[in-house]
Short mmCIF file of C-alpha atoms and ligand atoms in Angstrom, two decimals:
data_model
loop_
_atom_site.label_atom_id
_atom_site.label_comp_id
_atom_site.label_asym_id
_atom_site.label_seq_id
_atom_site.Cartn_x
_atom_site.Cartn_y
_atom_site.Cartn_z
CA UNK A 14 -89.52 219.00 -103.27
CA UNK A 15 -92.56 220.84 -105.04
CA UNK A 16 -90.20 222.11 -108.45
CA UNK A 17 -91.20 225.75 -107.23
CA UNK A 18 -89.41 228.45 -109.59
CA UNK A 19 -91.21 231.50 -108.48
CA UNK A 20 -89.34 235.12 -107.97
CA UNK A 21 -90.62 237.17 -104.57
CA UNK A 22 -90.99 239.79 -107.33
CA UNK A 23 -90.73 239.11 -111.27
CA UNK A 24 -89.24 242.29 -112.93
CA UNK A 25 -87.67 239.99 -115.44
CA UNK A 26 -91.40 238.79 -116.71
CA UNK A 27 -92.46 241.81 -116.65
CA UNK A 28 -89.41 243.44 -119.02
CA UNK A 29 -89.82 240.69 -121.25
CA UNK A 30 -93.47 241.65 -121.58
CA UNK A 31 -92.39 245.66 -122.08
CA UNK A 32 -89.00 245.50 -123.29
CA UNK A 33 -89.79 246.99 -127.27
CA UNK A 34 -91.18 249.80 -125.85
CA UNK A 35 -89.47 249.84 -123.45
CA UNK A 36 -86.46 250.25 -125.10
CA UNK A 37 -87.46 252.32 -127.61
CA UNK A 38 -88.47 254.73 -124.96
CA UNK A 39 -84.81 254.68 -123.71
CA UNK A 40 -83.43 255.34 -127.12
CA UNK A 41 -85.47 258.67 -127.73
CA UNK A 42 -84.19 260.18 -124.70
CA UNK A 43 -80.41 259.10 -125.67
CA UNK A 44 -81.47 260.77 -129.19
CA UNK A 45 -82.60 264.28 -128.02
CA UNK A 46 -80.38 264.20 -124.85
CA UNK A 47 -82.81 266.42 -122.56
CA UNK A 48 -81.39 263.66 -119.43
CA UNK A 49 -82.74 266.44 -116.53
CA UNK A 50 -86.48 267.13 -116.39
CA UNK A 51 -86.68 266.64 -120.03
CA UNK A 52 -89.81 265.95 -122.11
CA UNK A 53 -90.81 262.57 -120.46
CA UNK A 54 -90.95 263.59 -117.04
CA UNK A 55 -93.37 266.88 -117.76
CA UNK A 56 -95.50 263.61 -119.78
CA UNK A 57 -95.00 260.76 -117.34
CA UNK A 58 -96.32 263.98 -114.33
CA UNK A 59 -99.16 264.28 -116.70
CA UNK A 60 -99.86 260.68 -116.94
CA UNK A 61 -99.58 259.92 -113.47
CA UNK A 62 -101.81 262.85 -112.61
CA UNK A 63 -104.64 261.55 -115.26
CA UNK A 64 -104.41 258.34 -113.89
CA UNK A 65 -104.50 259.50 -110.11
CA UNK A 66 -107.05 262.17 -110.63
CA UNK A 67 -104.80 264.37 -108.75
CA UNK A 68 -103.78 268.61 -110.40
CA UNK A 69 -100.22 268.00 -109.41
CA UNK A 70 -97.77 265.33 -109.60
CA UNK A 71 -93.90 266.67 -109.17
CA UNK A 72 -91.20 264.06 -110.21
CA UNK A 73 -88.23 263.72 -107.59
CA UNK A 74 -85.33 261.76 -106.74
CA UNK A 75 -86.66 258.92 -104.79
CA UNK A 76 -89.26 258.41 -102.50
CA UNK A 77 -87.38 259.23 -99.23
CA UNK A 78 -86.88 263.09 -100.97
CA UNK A 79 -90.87 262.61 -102.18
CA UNK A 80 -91.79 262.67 -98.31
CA UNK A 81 -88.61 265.28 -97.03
CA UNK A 82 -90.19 267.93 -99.91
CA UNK A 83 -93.54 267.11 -98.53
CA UNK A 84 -93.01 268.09 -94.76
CA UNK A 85 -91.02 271.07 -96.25
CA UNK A 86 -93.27 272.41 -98.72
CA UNK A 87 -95.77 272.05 -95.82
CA UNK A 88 -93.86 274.16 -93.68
CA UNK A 89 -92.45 271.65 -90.91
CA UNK A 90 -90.05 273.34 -89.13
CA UNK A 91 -86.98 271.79 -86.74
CA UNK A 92 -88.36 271.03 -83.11
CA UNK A 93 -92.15 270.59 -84.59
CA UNK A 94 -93.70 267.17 -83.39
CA UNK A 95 -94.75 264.87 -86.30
CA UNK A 96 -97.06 261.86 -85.50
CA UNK A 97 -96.42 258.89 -87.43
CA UNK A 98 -96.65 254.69 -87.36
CA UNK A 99 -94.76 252.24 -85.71
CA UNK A 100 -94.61 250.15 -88.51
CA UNK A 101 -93.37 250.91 -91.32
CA UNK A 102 -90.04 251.38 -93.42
CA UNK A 103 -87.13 253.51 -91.96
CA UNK A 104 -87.68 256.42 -94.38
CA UNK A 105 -91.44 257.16 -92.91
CA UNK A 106 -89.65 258.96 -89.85
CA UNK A 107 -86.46 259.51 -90.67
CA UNK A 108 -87.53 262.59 -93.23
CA UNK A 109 -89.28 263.64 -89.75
CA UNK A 110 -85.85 263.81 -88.44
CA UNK A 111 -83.77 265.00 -90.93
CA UNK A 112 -85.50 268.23 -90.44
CA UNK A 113 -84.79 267.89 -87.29
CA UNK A 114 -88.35 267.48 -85.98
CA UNK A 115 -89.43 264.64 -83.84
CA UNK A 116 -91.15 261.86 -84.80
CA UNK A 117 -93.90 260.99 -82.43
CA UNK A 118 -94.87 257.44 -83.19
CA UNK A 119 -98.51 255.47 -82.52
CA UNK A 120 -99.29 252.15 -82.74
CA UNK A 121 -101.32 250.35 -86.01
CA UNK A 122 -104.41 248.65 -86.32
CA UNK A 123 -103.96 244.87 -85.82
CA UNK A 124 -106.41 244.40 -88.97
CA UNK A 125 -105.04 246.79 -91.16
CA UNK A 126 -101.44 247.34 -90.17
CA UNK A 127 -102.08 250.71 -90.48
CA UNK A 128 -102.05 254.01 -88.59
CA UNK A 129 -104.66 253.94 -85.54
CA UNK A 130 -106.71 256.87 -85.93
CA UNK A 131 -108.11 256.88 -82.57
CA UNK A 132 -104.46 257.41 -81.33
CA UNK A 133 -103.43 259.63 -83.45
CA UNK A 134 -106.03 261.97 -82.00
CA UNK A 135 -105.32 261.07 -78.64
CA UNK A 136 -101.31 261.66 -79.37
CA UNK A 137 -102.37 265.42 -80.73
CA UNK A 138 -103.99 265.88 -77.23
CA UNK A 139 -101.56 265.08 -74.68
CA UNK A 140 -98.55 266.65 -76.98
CA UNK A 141 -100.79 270.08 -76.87
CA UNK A 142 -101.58 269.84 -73.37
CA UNK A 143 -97.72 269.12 -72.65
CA UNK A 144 -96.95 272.35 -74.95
CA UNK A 145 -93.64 270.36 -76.09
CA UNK A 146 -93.29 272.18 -79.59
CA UNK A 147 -96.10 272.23 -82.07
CA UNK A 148 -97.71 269.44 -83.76
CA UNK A 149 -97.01 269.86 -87.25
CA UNK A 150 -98.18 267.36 -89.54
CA UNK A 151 -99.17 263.42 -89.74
CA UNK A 152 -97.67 261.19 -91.92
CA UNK A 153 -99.97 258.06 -92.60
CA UNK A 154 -98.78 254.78 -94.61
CA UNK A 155 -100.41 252.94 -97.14
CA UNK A 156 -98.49 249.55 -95.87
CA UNK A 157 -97.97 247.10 -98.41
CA UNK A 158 -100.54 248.88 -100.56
CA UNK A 159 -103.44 249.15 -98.28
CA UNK A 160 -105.03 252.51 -97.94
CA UNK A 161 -104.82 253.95 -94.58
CA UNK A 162 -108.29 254.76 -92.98
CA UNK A 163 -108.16 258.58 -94.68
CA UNK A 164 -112.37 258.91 -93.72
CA UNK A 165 -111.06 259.34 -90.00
CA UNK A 166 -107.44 260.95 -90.42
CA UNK A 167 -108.48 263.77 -92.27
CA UNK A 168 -111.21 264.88 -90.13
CA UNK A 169 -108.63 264.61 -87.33
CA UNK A 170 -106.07 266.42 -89.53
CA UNK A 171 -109.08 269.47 -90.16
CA UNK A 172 -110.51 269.39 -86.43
CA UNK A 173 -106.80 270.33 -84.86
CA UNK A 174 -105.09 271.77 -88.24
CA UNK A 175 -101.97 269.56 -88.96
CA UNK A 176 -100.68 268.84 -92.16
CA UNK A 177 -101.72 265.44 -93.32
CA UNK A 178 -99.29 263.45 -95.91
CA UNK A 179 -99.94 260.25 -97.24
CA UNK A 180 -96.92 257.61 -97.67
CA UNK A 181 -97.87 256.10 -100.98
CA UNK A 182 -94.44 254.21 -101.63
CA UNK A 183 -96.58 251.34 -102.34
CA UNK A 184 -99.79 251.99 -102.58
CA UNK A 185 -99.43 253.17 -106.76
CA UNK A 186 -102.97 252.16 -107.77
CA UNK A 187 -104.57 251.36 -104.47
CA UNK A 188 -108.08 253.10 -103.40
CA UNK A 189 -110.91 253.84 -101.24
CA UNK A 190 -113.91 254.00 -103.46
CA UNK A 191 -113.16 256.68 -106.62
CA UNK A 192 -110.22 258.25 -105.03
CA UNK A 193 -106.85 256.66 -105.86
CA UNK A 194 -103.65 256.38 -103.24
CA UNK A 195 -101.35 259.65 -103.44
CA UNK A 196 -104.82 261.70 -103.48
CA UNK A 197 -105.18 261.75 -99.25
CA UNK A 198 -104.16 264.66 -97.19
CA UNK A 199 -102.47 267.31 -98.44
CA UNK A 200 -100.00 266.27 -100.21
CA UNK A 201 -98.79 262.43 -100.73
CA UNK A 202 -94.83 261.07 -101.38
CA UNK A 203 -94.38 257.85 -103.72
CA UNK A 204 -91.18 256.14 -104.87
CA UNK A 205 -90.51 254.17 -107.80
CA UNK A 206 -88.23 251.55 -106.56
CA UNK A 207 -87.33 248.74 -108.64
CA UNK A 208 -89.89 246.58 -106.35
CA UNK A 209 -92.92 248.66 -105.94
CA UNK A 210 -96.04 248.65 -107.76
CA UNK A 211 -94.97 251.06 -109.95
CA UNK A 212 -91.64 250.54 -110.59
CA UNK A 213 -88.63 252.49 -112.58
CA UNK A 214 -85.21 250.84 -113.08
CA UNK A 215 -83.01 252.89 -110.64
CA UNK A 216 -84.38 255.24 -107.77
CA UNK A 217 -87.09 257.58 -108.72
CA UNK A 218 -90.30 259.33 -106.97
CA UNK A 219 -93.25 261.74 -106.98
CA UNK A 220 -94.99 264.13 -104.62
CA UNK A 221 -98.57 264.50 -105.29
CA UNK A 222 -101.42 267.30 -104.39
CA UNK A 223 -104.35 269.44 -105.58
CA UNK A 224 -102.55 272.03 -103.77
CA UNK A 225 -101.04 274.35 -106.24
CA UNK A 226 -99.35 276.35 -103.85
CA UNK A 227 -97.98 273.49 -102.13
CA UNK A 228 -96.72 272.20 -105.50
CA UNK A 229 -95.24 275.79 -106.81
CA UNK A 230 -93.47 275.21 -103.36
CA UNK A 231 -92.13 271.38 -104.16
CA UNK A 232 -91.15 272.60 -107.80
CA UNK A 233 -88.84 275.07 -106.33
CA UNK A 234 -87.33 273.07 -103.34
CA UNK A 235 -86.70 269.93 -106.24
CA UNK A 236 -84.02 272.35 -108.27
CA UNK A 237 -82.05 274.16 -104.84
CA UNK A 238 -85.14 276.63 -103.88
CA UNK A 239 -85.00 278.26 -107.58
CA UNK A 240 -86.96 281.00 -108.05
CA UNK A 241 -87.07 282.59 -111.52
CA UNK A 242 -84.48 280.33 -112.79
CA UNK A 243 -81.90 277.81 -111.03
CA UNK A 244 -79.67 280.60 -110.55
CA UNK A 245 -82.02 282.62 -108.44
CA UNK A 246 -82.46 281.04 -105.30
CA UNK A 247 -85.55 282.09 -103.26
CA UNK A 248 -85.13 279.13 -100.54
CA UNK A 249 -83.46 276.42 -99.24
CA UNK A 250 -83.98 273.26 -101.19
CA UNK A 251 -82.24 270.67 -102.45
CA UNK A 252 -81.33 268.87 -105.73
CA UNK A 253 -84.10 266.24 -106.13
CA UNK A 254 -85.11 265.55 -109.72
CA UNK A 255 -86.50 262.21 -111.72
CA UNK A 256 -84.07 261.32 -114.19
CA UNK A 257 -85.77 261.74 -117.90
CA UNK A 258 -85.05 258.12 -118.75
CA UNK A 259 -86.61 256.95 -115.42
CA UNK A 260 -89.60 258.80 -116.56
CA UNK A 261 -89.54 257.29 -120.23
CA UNK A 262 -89.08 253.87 -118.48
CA UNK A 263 -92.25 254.71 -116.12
CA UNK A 264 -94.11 256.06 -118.65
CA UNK A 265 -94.24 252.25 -120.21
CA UNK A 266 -94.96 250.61 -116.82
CA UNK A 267 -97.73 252.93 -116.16
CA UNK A 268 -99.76 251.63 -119.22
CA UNK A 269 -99.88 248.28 -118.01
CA UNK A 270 -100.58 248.78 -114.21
CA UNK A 271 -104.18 248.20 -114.51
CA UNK A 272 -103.89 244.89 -115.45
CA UNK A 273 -100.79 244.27 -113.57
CA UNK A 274 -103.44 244.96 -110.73
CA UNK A 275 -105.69 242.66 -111.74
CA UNK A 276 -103.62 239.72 -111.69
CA UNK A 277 -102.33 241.00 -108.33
CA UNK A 278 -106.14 241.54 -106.97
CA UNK A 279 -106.73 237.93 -108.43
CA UNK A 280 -103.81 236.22 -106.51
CA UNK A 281 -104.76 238.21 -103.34
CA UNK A 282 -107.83 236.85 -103.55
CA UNK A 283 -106.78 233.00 -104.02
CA UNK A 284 -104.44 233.52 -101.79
CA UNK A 285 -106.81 235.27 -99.16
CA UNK A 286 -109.54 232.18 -99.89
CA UNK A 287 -106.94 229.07 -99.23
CA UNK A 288 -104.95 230.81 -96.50
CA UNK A 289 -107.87 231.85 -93.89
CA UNK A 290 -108.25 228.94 -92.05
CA UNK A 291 -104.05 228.81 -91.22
CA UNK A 292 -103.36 233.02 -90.84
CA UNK A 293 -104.50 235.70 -90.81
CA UNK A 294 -105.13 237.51 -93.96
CA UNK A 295 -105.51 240.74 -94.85
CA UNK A 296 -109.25 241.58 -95.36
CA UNK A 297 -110.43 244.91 -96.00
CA UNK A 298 -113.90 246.85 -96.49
CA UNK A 299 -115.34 246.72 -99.82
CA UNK A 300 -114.70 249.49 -100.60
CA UNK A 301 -110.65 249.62 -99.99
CA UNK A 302 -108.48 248.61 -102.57
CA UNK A 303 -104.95 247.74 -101.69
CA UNK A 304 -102.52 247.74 -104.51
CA UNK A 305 -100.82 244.59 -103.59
CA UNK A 306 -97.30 245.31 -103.11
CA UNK A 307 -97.03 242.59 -100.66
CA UNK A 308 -99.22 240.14 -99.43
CA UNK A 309 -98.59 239.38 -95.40
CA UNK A 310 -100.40 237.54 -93.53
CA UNK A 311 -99.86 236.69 -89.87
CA UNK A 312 -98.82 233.54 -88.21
CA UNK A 313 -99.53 232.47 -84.75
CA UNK A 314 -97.28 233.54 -81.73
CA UNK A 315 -94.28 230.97 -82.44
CA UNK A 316 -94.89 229.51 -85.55
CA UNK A 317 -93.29 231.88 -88.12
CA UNK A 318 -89.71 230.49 -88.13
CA UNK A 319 -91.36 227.08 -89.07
CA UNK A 320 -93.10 228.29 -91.79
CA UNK A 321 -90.42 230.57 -93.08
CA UNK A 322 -87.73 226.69 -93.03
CA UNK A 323 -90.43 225.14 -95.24
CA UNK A 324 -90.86 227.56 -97.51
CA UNK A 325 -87.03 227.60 -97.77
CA UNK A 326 -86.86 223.72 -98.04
CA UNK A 327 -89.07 224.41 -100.93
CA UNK A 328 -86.95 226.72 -102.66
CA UNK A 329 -89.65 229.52 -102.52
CA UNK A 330 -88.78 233.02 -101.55
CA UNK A 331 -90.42 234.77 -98.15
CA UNK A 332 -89.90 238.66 -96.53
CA UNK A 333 -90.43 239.87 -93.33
CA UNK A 334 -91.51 243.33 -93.46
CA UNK A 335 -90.84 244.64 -90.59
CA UNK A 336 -88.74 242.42 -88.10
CA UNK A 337 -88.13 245.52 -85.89
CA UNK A 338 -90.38 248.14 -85.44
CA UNK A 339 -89.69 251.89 -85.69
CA UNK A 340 -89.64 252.91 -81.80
CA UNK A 341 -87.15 250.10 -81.61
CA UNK A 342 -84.78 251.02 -84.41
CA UNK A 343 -81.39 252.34 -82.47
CA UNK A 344 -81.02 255.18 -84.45
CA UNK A 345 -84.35 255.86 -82.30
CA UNK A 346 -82.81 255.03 -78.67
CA UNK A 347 -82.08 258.76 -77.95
CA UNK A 348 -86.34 259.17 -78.07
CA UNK A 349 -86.34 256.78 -74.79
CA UNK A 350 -89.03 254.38 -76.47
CA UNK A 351 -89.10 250.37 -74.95
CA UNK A 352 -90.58 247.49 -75.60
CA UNK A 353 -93.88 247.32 -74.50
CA UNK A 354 -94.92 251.05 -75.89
CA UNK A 355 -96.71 249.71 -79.21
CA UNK A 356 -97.85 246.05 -78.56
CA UNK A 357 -99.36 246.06 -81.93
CA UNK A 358 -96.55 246.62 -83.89
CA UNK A 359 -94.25 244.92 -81.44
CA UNK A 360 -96.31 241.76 -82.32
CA UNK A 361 -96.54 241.91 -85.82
CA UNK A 362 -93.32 242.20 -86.29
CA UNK A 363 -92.70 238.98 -84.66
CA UNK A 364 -95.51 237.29 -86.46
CA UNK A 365 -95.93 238.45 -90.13
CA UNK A 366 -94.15 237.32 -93.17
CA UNK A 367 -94.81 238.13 -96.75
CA UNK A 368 -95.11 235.39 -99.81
CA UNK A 369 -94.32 235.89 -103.34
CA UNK A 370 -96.58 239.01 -105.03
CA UNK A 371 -96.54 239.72 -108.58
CA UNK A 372 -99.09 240.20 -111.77
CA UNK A 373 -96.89 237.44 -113.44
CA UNK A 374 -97.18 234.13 -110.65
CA UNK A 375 -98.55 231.35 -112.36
CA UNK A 376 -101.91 229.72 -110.65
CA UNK A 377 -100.07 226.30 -110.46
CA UNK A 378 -97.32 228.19 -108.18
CA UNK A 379 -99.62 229.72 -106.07
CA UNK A 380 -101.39 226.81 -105.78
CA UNK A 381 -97.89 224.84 -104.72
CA UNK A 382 -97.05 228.01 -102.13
CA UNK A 383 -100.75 227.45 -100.64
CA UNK A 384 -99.78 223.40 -100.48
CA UNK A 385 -96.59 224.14 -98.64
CA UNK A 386 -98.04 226.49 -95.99
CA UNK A 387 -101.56 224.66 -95.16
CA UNK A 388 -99.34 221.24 -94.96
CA UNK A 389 -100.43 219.50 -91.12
C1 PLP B 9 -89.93 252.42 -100.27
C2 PLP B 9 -90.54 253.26 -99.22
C3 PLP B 9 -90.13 254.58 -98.97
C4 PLP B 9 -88.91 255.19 -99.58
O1 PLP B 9 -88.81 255.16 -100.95
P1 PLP B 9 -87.36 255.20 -101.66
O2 PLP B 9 -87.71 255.45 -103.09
O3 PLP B 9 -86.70 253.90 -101.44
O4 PLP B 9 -86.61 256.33 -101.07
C5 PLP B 9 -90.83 255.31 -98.04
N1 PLP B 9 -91.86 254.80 -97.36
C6 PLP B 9 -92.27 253.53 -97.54
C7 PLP B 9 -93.44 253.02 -96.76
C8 PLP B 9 -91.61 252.71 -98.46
O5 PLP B 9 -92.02 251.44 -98.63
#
């Protein structure tokens, strides 16, 4: 046994780090009492925007509603087609469907895990020469904080005029040269889940554009479709708001996500340097910047269950993000998708598995996780 005492994610070293200011944050909202849209969240939308280089950043619910406003505001409409991945979290597509468009998946990019441009172009094609409903909008993913390739989606999203949103659940501080994650395509979702790279301590979320039409729209649709005031309702929206002291609580965490980044970019790359020869590792171009919310790398055909025993044997936490991918979920089986549509995807999710990821993982630990996984 290695004495490994690492957390898949440390939100405990991190509060200990922030919890002052933290909780002297918390007590000025109890104090003035402003709990809906108060004065933290019109600040922490400020922040967010400064730090994103983005005009507007709208505070929501959660990042499931940050995506649903998104395709609203954008104007997709029940029985539009919207493309998205194959891999990815449930709420990617299922905002497709709760407005009861269809969700149109393509496969990823074995190197990236991401959207494949190339087929998203082709999908826009064949669904246009079929004439089965319009194609609305794409949604691309920044998986496990890895940009998507934007260069290529947004001239595809220009050439045939769909909407183009970015899933930046966890890409929070993530790039591709000067522009930051939640600044592609339109308009961008995030969430602030306990677990992502920017965190809050409940549910929370953003929508992001330089849109300000789009984000008049997303304003409105947040508080029921309110017009003049909450009590004059122009459209159909819903109630979709981030708490003030979620706000107050992110307004901490976003001072320290630069160097939280760091010390994710510097395990990454440890990690990256001792794990090549055994995985696959996620490389990128130098001039992509993932924001770490996972690091995944990919065993070969067979071999993941044995690495996933000894890292339990060693008392060290694992993931598998995804283990089934989205053409395969069985809320899906009406859409007539099999096995065998999306190899890519259908592979990965047999073969990845994610390791510990956090700004606070000692060197030693990483160093013991490396030991355990390179072991003949
Ligand atoms: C977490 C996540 C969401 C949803 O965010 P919630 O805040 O949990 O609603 C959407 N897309 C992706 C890729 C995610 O990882």
């Amino acid at each position: 046994m290695s004495n490994l005492n690492v957390r898949f994610i440390d939100l405990a070293a991190q509060y200990s780090r922030i919890e002052d200011s933290v909780r002297a944050r918390i007590s000025g909202v109890l104090e003035h009492g402003n709990f809906i849209l108060g004065p933290e969240v019109v600040e922490f939308e400020s922040a967010l925007g400064h730090f994103l280089g983005v005009r507007n950043v709208i505070g929501v619910a959660n990042g499931t509603d940050a995506l649903l406003l998104a395709l609203m505001a954008g104007g997709v409409q029940a029985g539009d087609s919207v493309i998205t991945t194959a891999f990815s979290f449930f709420a990617t597509s299922e905002v497709i469907s709760l407005i009861g468009a269809k969700p149109e998946f393509v496969d990823v990019e074995e190197g990236s895990f991401n959207i494949c441009p190339a087929e998203v172009e082709e999908k826009i094609v064949a669904l246009r020469k079929n004439g089965r409903g319009r194609v609305a909008a794409i949604i691309a993913v920044d998986l496990f904080g890895r940009p998507a390739d934007y260069e290529a989606l947004e001239k595809i999203a220009e050439k045939y005029d769909v909407l183009l949103v970015e899933d930046a659940a966890q890409s929070m501080g993530g790039s591709i040269g000067r522009r930051k994650c939640g600044n592609f395509g339109q308009i961008a979702g995030t969430s602030f889940f306990p677990a992502k790279p920017l965190g809050c301590y409940g549910d929370g979320g953003a929508v992001m554009t330089n849109d300000d039409a789009l984000a008049e729209i997303v304003r409105s649709l947040r508080v029921h479709g309110k017009g003049s005031d909450k009590y004059d309702n122009v459209r159909i929206g819903l109630n979709s708001r981030l708490d003030t002291i979620q706000a107050a609580i992110l307004l901490e965490k976003l001072e320290i996500l630069g160097e939280e980044l760091t010390a994710r970019r510097s395990l990454a790359e440890f990690y990256s340097e001792n794990l090549r020869e055994s995985f696959f590792v996620p490389e990128m171009p130098p001039n992509y910047s993932s924001a770490w919310a996972q690091y995944t790398v990919r065993a070969r055909e067979g071999t993941r269950e044995e690495y996933l025993r000894r890292m339990q044997a060693e008392n060290c936490p694992t993931a598998i993000y995804y283990g089934k991918p989205l053409h395969l979920q069985s809320a899906y089986s009406e859409l007539g998708y099999q096995t065998g549509d999306f190899p890519v995807s259908e592979s990965l999710a047999k073969t990845v598995f994610s390791i510990p990821m956090h700004p606070y993982l000692q060197r030693k630990d990483a160093e013991t996780i490396v030991r355990i996984l390179n072991a003949k």
